[in-house]
Amino acid sequence: MYLDPEDERILQGEFGETRQKMLEILTALGKVFGAEKIIPIKSAQVSGASYKTIGEWGLRWLESLQAKVVVPTVLNPIGMPRDHWEELGISREFAEKQQAIIEAYRRLGVKMECTCTPYYLQLTQYGDHLAWAESSAVVYANSVIGARTNREGGPGALAAAIIGKTPEYGLHLLANRRPQIAVTIDGLYSPKQLKDIYGAIGYLAGKQVGNRIPIFSGIRARRDDLKALGAAMAATGAVGLFHVEGLTPEARIFKFGSAGLEEIIIEQSEIAALFREMEVDVVAIGCPHCSPTELEEIARLLEGKTVKKPLFIFSSQQVLRENRKTAEKIARSGARIVPDTCMVVSPFMERYRAIMVDSGKALAYVPDMCGAMARIGTREECIRTAVG
Ligand code: F3S
């Protein structure tokens, strides 16, 4: 694999042991996946930020690193909000470990934004090469923005952030971004009905698509709908990129569209079967973290109402800062807005027995990660359940 003279010096250890080790990670990845060179990236997003997921070993590894990131870098959600964590019943022991992780990342120069929606925080443009780790952010960046990133692991993304480069393989290469399987949705859904079920469609499609690149036809979705669709496909499958004919930015490059590809149909009956009734003790919205538009929709649905069942809304600090009035409207209902963390990576959701979500990704992850049953509903149904 080609390395420029400065990279060679990093590899010889001239710029410290951490940078040397980080470049070794990148060259090892590049060799495994057949990369010819390493290429500059515009930004990084690092997973492995919650003490619940990385534990003591991960914390010690982070504390051992001596370097700074050289591109804008943010974190995936951590295991608790940075402020007022006591109010959620987080133990002091967990909080201290989580704070040590935050401190370790801060020392590395990582920006203290902890979110799975980094595309709301920093400018990410068509054609940018990135090293992002969160699977739902990866699929959004590739599909909706037309940027290019593989599904990085936590160490690979951090290594790329510290070196400022990533091996050029997989989804960084246009030839690997062609549609591989066609997906259509059975049934006569209106755009309004479809809007509420993209998470469920993604949940079902991901299981059949696996790690291939699907192309959808016949849908007109908003960015938030595509976010829900991609996040769910990345969870039940290993989808890193999808196209929508006539909609997503790269669909027009591959002119043959869905013609000649194997086709799968998501049946209306399968979608309906996912929306089963079940008694829940909590409602959680914001997987992936809510956008400004989603916060506005939640505020509108909650207007003049009081929640009777716990309702948690997850979003990033920055989005909440920039939409303070909307957040205040939501909070007036008694709903709890929680930044920095999420229903899956925080231990505070583990006390619940059954969780209602509006997300296909959460539907897939909640049973294993929270030890709770999960029910999916539309956003409107979620709010209705919370207000009783
Ligand atoms: Fe984000 Fe947590 Fe869902 S990281 S995509 S809110 S599982």
Short mmCIF file of C-alpha atoms and ligand atoms in Angstrom, two decimals:
data_model
loop_
_atom_site.label_atom_id
_atom_site.label_comp_id
_atom_site.label_asym_id
_atom_site.label_seq_id
_atom_site.Cartn_x
_atom_site.Cartn_y
_atom_site.Cartn_z
CA MET A 1 0.00 0.00 0.00
CA TYR A 2 1.39 3.40 -0.96
CA LEU A 3 2.30 5.70 1.95
CA ASP A 4 3.69 9.20 1.49
CA PRO A 5 7.06 10.14 3.09
CA GLU A 6 5.43 11.70 6.15
CA ASP A 7 3.30 8.60 6.73
CA GLU A 8 6.47 6.50 6.48
CA ARG A 9 8.05 8.63 9.21
CA ILE A 10 4.92 8.19 11.38
CA LEU A 11 5.25 4.44 10.86
CA GLN A 12 8.90 4.60 11.96
CA GLY A 13 7.75 6.17 15.24
CA GLU A 14 9.17 9.65 14.64
CA PHE A 15 5.92 11.30 15.83
CA GLY A 16 5.32 9.19 18.90
CA GLU A 17 4.13 5.73 19.72
CA THR A 18 0.39 6.48 19.58
CA ARG A 19 0.50 7.91 16.06
CA GLN A 20 2.68 4.97 15.01
CA LYS A 21 0.17 2.47 16.45
CA MET A 22 -2.78 4.31 14.86
CA LEU A 23 -1.17 4.20 11.43
CA GLU A 24 -0.41 0.52 11.96
CA ILE A 25 -4.15 -0.05 12.56
CA LEU A 26 -4.97 1.78 9.30
CA THR A 27 -2.35 -0.03 7.22
CA ALA A 28 -3.45 -3.40 8.65
CA LEU A 29 -7.07 -2.61 7.71
CA GLY A 30 -5.94 -1.44 4.28
CA LYS A 31 -4.01 -4.65 3.65
CA VAL A 32 -6.92 -6.86 4.73
CA PHE A 33 -9.33 -5.03 2.41
CA GLY A 34 -6.91 -4.53 -0.48
CA ALA A 35 -6.55 -0.72 -0.31
CA GLU A 36 -3.88 0.76 -2.59
CA LYS A 37 -3.42 3.93 -0.53
CA ILE A 38 -4.69 5.96 2.41
CA ILE A 39 -6.69 9.09 1.64
CA PRO A 40 -7.42 12.29 3.61
CA ILE A 41 -10.74 12.52 5.44
CA LYS A 42 -12.86 15.58 6.26
CA SER A 43 -14.16 14.37 9.64
CA ALA A 44 -14.41 11.42 11.99
CA GLN A 45 -17.09 10.11 14.32
CA VAL A 46 -15.93 7.67 16.96
CA SER A 47 -18.02 4.93 18.57
CA GLY A 48 -17.14 3.13 21.79
CA ALA A 49 -18.04 6.08 23.96
CA SER A 50 -20.36 4.54 26.55
CA TYR A 51 -18.89 2.78 29.58
CA LYS A 52 -21.77 0.31 29.16
CA THR A 53 -20.31 -0.85 25.82
CA ILE A 54 -16.52 -0.46 26.19
CA GLY A 55 -16.05 -1.23 29.90
CA GLU A 56 -12.81 -1.03 31.86
CA TRP A 57 -10.55 -2.37 29.10
CA GLY A 58 -11.76 0.25 26.64
CA LEU A 59 -11.29 3.04 29.17
CA ARG A 60 -7.71 1.96 29.96
CA TRP A 61 -6.85 1.77 26.25
CA LEU A 62 -8.17 5.30 25.67
CA GLU A 63 -6.22 6.62 28.67
CA SER A 64 -3.02 5.11 27.30
CA LEU A 65 -3.16 7.14 24.06
CA GLN A 66 -0.92 10.20 23.67
CA ALA A 67 -1.93 12.17 20.56
CA LYS A 68 -4.45 14.66 19.17
CA VAL A 69 -7.00 14.23 16.44
CA VAL A 70 -6.21 16.26 13.32
CA VAL A 71 -9.69 16.47 11.76
CA PRO A 72 -13.02 17.55 13.32
CA THR A 73 -14.08 14.55 15.40
CA VAL A 74 -17.19 13.90 17.49
CA LEU A 75 -18.36 11.01 19.66
CA ASN A 76 -21.22 8.57 19.43
CA PRO A 77 -23.75 8.76 22.31
CA ILE A 78 -22.24 8.11 25.74
CA GLY A 79 -23.87 6.21 28.61
CA MET A 80 -25.56 9.19 30.29
CA PRO A 81 -26.27 12.89 29.79
CA ARG A 82 -23.25 14.98 30.80
CA ASP A 83 -25.42 17.03 33.19
CA HIS A 84 -28.14 16.00 35.63
CA TRP A 85 -27.34 12.30 35.26
CA GLU A 86 -28.26 11.70 38.93
CA GLU A 87 -31.90 12.51 38.11
CA LEU A 88 -32.03 9.47 35.84
CA GLY A 89 -30.85 7.07 38.54
CA ILE A 90 -27.37 6.58 37.05
CA SER A 91 -25.03 5.24 39.74
CA ARG A 92 -22.07 7.34 40.89
CA GLU A 93 -19.74 4.47 40.07
CA PHE A 94 -20.96 4.35 36.44
CA ALA A 95 -20.89 8.15 36.16
CA GLU A 96 -17.27 8.34 37.33
CA LYS A 97 -16.19 5.78 34.74
CA GLN A 98 -18.17 7.57 32.04
CA GLN A 99 -16.61 10.90 33.00
CA ALA A 100 -13.17 9.30 32.76
CA ILE A 101 -13.99 8.20 29.19
CA ILE A 102 -15.14 11.72 28.31
CA GLU A 103 -11.94 13.14 29.77
CA ALA A 104 -9.81 10.66 27.79
CA TYR A 105 -11.50 11.70 24.54
CA ARG A 106 -11.26 15.38 25.46
CA ARG A 107 -7.49 14.97 25.96
CA LEU A 108 -7.32 13.52 22.44
CA GLY A 109 -8.96 16.67 21.08
CA VAL A 110 -12.35 15.10 20.33
CA LYS A 111 -15.16 17.66 20.30
CA MET A 112 -17.62 17.08 23.11
CA GLU A 113 -20.67 16.40 21.01
CA CYS A 114 -22.00 12.93 21.71
CA THR A 115 -24.45 12.02 19.00
CA CYS A 116 -25.31 9.50 16.32
CA THR A 117 -26.40 12.37 14.03
CA PRO A 118 -23.10 14.22 13.39
CA TYR A 119 -24.50 15.38 10.03
CA TYR A 120 -26.57 17.98 11.92
CA LEU A 121 -23.44 19.47 13.52
CA GLN A 122 -20.83 19.90 10.88
CA LEU A 123 -20.82 20.52 7.23
CA THR A 124 -20.62 17.22 5.39
CA GLN A 125 -20.85 17.45 1.64
CA TYR A 126 -21.35 15.29 -1.39
CA GLY A 127 -18.13 13.45 -2.22
CA ASP A 128 -16.41 14.05 1.15
CA HIS A 129 -14.40 11.11 2.46
CA LEU A 130 -15.12 10.43 6.15
CA ALA A 131 -14.33 7.89 8.85
CA TRP A 132 -17.57 7.51 10.77
CA ALA A 133 -18.35 4.61 13.05
CA GLU A 134 -22.04 4.79 14.00
CA SER A 135 -23.85 2.58 11.51
CA SER A 136 -26.93 4.83 11.20
CA ALA A 137 -24.71 7.89 10.59
CA VAL A 138 -22.65 5.98 8.03
CA VAL A 139 -25.69 4.94 6.01
CA TYR A 140 -27.09 8.51 6.15
CA ALA A 141 -23.80 10.08 5.06
CA ASN A 142 -23.38 7.67 2.16
CA SER A 143 -26.97 7.55 0.97
CA VAL A 144 -28.59 10.90 1.74
CA ILE A 145 -25.57 13.21 1.51
CA GLY A 146 -23.50 11.27 -1.01
CA ALA A 147 -20.38 11.42 1.18
CA ARG A 148 -18.18 8.33 1.44
CA THR A 149 -17.42 6.30 4.52
CA ASN A 150 -17.09 2.66 5.45
CA ARG A 151 -18.74 1.32 8.60
CA GLU A 152 -15.70 1.93 10.79
CA GLY A 153 -15.11 0.19 14.09
CA GLY A 154 -14.35 2.45 17.09
CA PRO A 155 -10.52 1.97 16.98
CA GLY A 156 -10.43 2.37 13.16
CA ALA A 157 -12.37 5.65 13.33
CA LEU A 158 -10.16 6.99 16.13
CA ALA A 159 -7.02 5.96 14.24
CA ALA A 160 -8.31 7.80 11.17
CA ALA A 161 -9.09 10.89 13.30
CA ILE A 162 -5.54 10.94 14.71
CA ILE A 163 -3.82 10.36 11.33
CA GLY A 164 -6.38 12.35 9.30
CA LYS A 165 -6.61 9.60 6.71
CA THR A 166 -8.31 6.28 6.06
CA PRO A 167 -7.52 3.35 3.75
CA GLU A 168 -9.24 3.69 0.40
CA TYR A 169 -11.41 0.59 0.01
CA GLY A 170 -15.07 -0.42 0.13
CA LEU A 171 -17.52 2.47 -0.04
CA HIS A 172 -14.76 5.04 -0.68
CA LEU A 173 -14.62 3.70 -4.25
CA LEU A 174 -17.40 4.55 -6.70
CA ALA A 175 -17.23 1.07 -8.26
CA ASN A 176 -18.35 -0.40 -4.92
CA ARG A 177 -21.38 1.86 -4.61
CA ARG A 178 -23.54 0.31 -7.33
CA PRO A 179 -27.05 -0.90 -6.43
CA GLN A 180 -27.10 -4.67 -5.93
CA ILE A 181 -30.70 -5.51 -5.05
CA ALA A 182 -34.04 -3.84 -5.84
CA VAL A 183 -36.61 -3.22 -3.09
CA THR A 184 -40.24 -2.28 -3.58
CA ILE A 185 -42.99 -1.79 -1.04
CA ASP A 186 -46.24 -3.63 -1.53
CA GLY A 187 -49.54 -1.85 -0.87
CA LEU A 188 -51.09 1.48 -1.65
CA TYR A 189 -49.67 3.69 1.05
CA SER A 190 -50.20 7.44 0.92
CA PRO A 191 -47.07 9.55 1.49
CA LYS A 192 -48.48 10.43 4.97
CA GLN A 193 -48.88 6.75 5.87
CA LEU A 194 -45.43 5.89 4.50
CA LYS A 195 -43.83 8.65 6.54
CA ASP A 196 -44.77 6.82 9.73
CA ILE A 197 -43.47 3.41 8.76
CA TYR A 198 -40.03 3.90 7.20
CA GLY A 199 -38.38 2.51 10.35
CA ALA A 200 -40.49 -0.64 10.08
CA ILE A 201 -39.77 -0.97 6.36
CA GLY A 202 -36.04 -0.65 7.07
CA TYR A 203 -36.29 -3.25 9.84
CA LEU A 204 -37.81 -5.77 7.40
CA ALA A 205 -35.68 -4.83 4.38
CA GLY A 206 -32.39 -5.05 6.31
CA LYS A 207 -33.04 -8.70 7.17
CA GLN A 208 -33.30 -9.63 3.50
CA VAL A 209 -30.74 -7.23 2.07
CA GLY A 210 -27.91 -8.18 4.47
CA ASN A 211 -24.75 -6.34 3.45
CA ARG A 212 -25.80 -5.58 -0.13
CA ILE A 213 -26.64 -2.13 -1.53
CA PRO A 214 -30.39 -1.82 -2.08
CA ILE A 215 -32.16 0.52 -4.47
CA PHE A 216 -35.74 1.50 -3.66
CA SER A 217 -38.22 2.66 -6.24
CA GLY A 218 -41.61 4.34 -6.02
CA ILE A 219 -41.05 6.26 -2.79
CA ARG A 220 -40.89 9.97 -2.07
CA ALA A 221 -39.35 10.38 1.34
CA ARG A 222 -38.09 13.30 3.40
CA ARG A 223 -34.59 13.29 4.86
CA ASP A 224 -35.88 12.21 8.29
CA ASP A 225 -37.71 9.29 6.67
CA LEU A 226 -34.52 8.22 4.92
CA LYS A 227 -32.72 8.51 8.25
CA ALA A 228 -35.21 6.08 9.85
CA LEU A 229 -35.10 3.71 6.88
CA GLY A 230 -31.30 3.55 6.74
CA ALA A 231 -30.77 3.26 10.50
CA ALA A 232 -33.07 0.24 10.68
CA MET A 233 -31.48 -1.45 7.64
CA ALA A 234 -28.04 -0.90 9.17
CA ALA A 235 -29.25 -2.61 12.36
CA THR A 236 -31.06 -5.70 11.05
CA GLY A 237 -28.72 -5.98 8.07
CA ALA A 238 -25.27 -4.51 7.53
CA VAL A 239 -26.35 -1.88 5.03
CA GLY A 240 -23.88 0.99 4.64
CA LEU A 241 -25.45 2.61 1.58
CA PHE A 242 -28.79 2.58 -0.20
CA HIS A 243 -30.24 4.43 -3.18
CA VAL A 244 -33.74 5.67 -3.94
CA GLU A 245 -34.58 6.13 -7.60
CA GLY A 246 -35.12 9.78 -8.48
CA LEU A 247 -34.25 10.93 -4.96
CA THR A 248 -30.87 10.14 -3.43
CA PRO A 249 -27.85 11.92 -4.92
CA GLU A 250 -26.02 8.95 -6.43
CA ALA A 251 -29.07 7.12 -7.82
CA ARG A 252 -28.71 9.09 -11.07
CA ILE A 253 -25.07 7.99 -11.54
CA PHE A 254 -26.08 4.34 -11.85
CA LYS A 255 -28.36 4.81 -14.83
CA PHE A 256 -29.62 1.24 -15.07
CA GLY A 257 -31.39 1.82 -11.70
CA SER A 258 -33.08 -1.32 -10.47
CA ALA A 259 -33.28 -2.96 -13.92
CA GLY A 260 -32.01 -6.52 -14.00
CA LEU A 261 -31.42 -6.80 -10.25
CA GLU A 262 -32.81 -9.41 -7.92
CA GLU A 263 -35.97 -7.93 -6.41
CA ILE A 264 -37.48 -8.19 -2.96
CA ILE A 265 -40.91 -6.94 -1.99
CA ILE A 266 -41.74 -5.74 1.51
CA GLU A 267 -45.28 -7.00 2.01
CA GLN A 268 -47.97 -4.86 3.59
CA SER A 269 -48.92 -7.79 5.86
CA GLU A 270 -45.35 -8.02 7.24
CA ILE A 271 -45.36 -4.31 8.04
CA ALA A 272 -48.76 -4.55 9.74
CA ALA A 273 -47.57 -7.54 11.83
CA LEU A 274 -44.73 -5.48 13.32
CA PHE A 275 -47.16 -2.90 14.73
CA ARG A 276 -48.58 -5.23 17.38
CA GLU A 277 -50.34 -4.08 20.52
CA MET A 278 -48.46 -4.55 23.79
CA GLU A 279 -48.60 -2.95 27.23
CA VAL A 280 -45.46 -0.85 27.79
CA ASP A 281 -44.12 1.01 30.81
CA VAL A 282 -42.10 3.68 28.99
CA VAL A 283 -41.94 5.43 25.61
CA ALA A 284 -38.64 6.41 23.96
CA ILE A 285 -38.23 8.55 20.83
CA GLY A 286 -35.02 9.65 19.14
CA CYS A 287 -33.20 6.69 17.62
CA PRO A 288 -31.30 8.10 15.75
CA HIS A 289 -31.20 11.39 17.68
CA CYS A 290 -34.06 13.75 16.78
CA SER A 291 -33.64 16.40 14.11
CA PRO A 292 -35.05 19.94 14.54
CA THR A 293 -38.04 18.96 12.37
CA GLU A 294 -38.73 15.88 14.46
CA LEU A 295 -38.56 17.94 17.67
CA GLU A 296 -41.09 20.35 16.19
CA GLU A 297 -43.41 17.50 15.28
CA ILE A 298 -43.16 16.07 18.81
CA ALA A 299 -43.84 19.51 20.32
CA ARG A 300 -46.93 19.86 18.13
CA LEU A 301 -48.22 16.41 19.10
CA LEU A 302 -47.70 17.17 22.80
CA GLU A 303 -49.20 20.66 22.75
CA GLY A 304 -51.64 21.14 25.65
CA LYS A 305 -51.11 17.56 26.90
CA THR A 306 -49.47 16.03 29.97
CA VAL A 307 -47.57 12.77 29.86
CA LYS A 308 -48.80 10.00 32.18
CA LYS A 309 -46.21 7.38 31.26
CA PRO A 310 -42.49 8.24 31.18
CA LEU A 311 -41.61 9.69 27.77
CA PHE A 312 -37.94 10.17 26.87
CA ILE A 313 -36.81 12.16 23.82
CA PHE A 314 -33.17 11.81 22.74
CA SER A 315 -31.26 14.39 20.71
CA SER A 316 -27.86 16.07 20.57
CA GLN A 317 -26.81 18.99 22.80
CA GLN A 318 -26.25 21.22 19.78
CA VAL A 319 -29.62 20.55 18.15
CA LEU A 320 -31.30 21.17 21.51
CA ARG A 321 -29.32 24.39 22.05
CA GLU A 322 -30.34 25.65 18.63
CA ASN A 323 -34.00 24.69 19.17
CA ARG A 324 -34.39 25.77 22.77
CA LYS A 325 -37.97 27.05 22.43
CA THR A 326 -39.17 23.79 20.87
CA ALA A 327 -37.40 21.81 23.61
CA GLU A 328 -39.10 23.96 26.26
CA LYS A 329 -42.51 23.28 24.70
CA ILE A 330 -41.85 19.54 24.82
CA ALA A 331 -40.64 19.70 28.43
CA ARG A 332 -43.83 21.53 29.46
CA SER A 333 -45.76 18.29 28.83
CA GLY A 334 -43.62 16.44 31.38
CA ALA A 335 -41.66 14.58 28.69
CA ARG A 336 -37.96 14.32 29.53
CA ILE A 337 -35.46 15.44 26.90
CA VAL A 338 -32.15 13.65 27.26
CA PRO A 339 -29.04 14.79 25.37
CA ASP A 340 -25.72 12.97 24.81
CA THR A 341 -27.01 9.44 25.30
CA CYS A 342 -29.71 7.11 24.02
CA MET A 343 -32.17 4.41 25.02
CA VAL A 344 -29.75 1.67 23.99
CA VAL A 345 -26.34 2.73 25.33
CA SER A 346 -27.47 4.08 28.72
CA PRO A 347 -28.04 1.78 31.69
CA PHE A 348 -30.97 3.89 32.94
CA MET A 349 -33.36 2.28 30.44
CA GLU A 350 -32.57 -1.20 31.78
CA ARG A 351 -35.06 -0.79 34.64
CA TYR A 352 -38.01 -0.95 32.23
CA ARG A 353 -39.77 -4.15 31.22
CA ALA A 354 -41.35 -3.05 27.92
CA ILE A 355 -40.33 -0.04 25.81
CA MET A 356 -42.37 1.57 23.02
CA VAL A 357 -40.29 3.11 20.24
CA ASP A 358 -40.93 4.70 16.86
CA SER A 359 -37.68 3.38 15.41
CA GLY A 360 -36.87 0.20 13.49
CA LYS A 361 -33.31 0.33 14.79
CA ALA A 362 -34.45 0.57 18.43
CA LEU A 363 -36.92 -2.27 17.82
CA ALA A 364 -33.95 -4.42 16.80
CA TYR A 365 -31.56 -3.38 19.60
CA VAL A 366 -33.71 -2.85 22.71
CA PRO A 367 -34.31 -6.56 23.53
CA ASP A 368 -30.60 -7.46 23.68
CA MET A 369 -29.14 -4.16 24.85
CA CYS A 370 -31.78 -3.21 27.45
CA GLY A 371 -33.14 -6.66 28.33
CA ALA A 372 -36.66 -5.33 27.65
CA MET A 373 -39.45 -6.14 25.23
CA ALA A 374 -39.84 -3.63 22.40
CA ARG A 375 -42.94 -2.44 20.62
CA ILE A 376 -42.89 -0.20 17.57
CA GLY A 377 -45.54 2.42 16.89
CA THR A 378 -45.82 5.50 14.73
CA ARG A 379 -44.64 8.71 16.38
CA GLU A 380 -48.25 9.72 16.88
CA GLU A 381 -49.06 6.38 18.54
CA CYS A 382 -46.03 6.74 20.79
CA ILE A 383 -47.19 10.15 21.99
CA ARG A 384 -50.75 8.89 22.43
CA THR A 385 -49.47 6.02 24.58
CA ALA A 386 -47.42 8.40 26.73
CA VAL A 387 -50.24 10.88 27.34
CA GLY A 388 -52.83 8.15 28.00
FE1 F3S B 1 -28.37 6.52 17.94
FE2 F3S B 1 -28.54 4.97 20.05
FE3 F3S B 1 -30.21 4.66 18.07
S1 F3S B 1 -26.70 5.57 19.02
S2 F3S B 1 -29.08 5.29 16.27
S3 F3S B 1 -30.05 6.48 19.35
S4 F3S B 1 -29.24 3.04 19.23
#
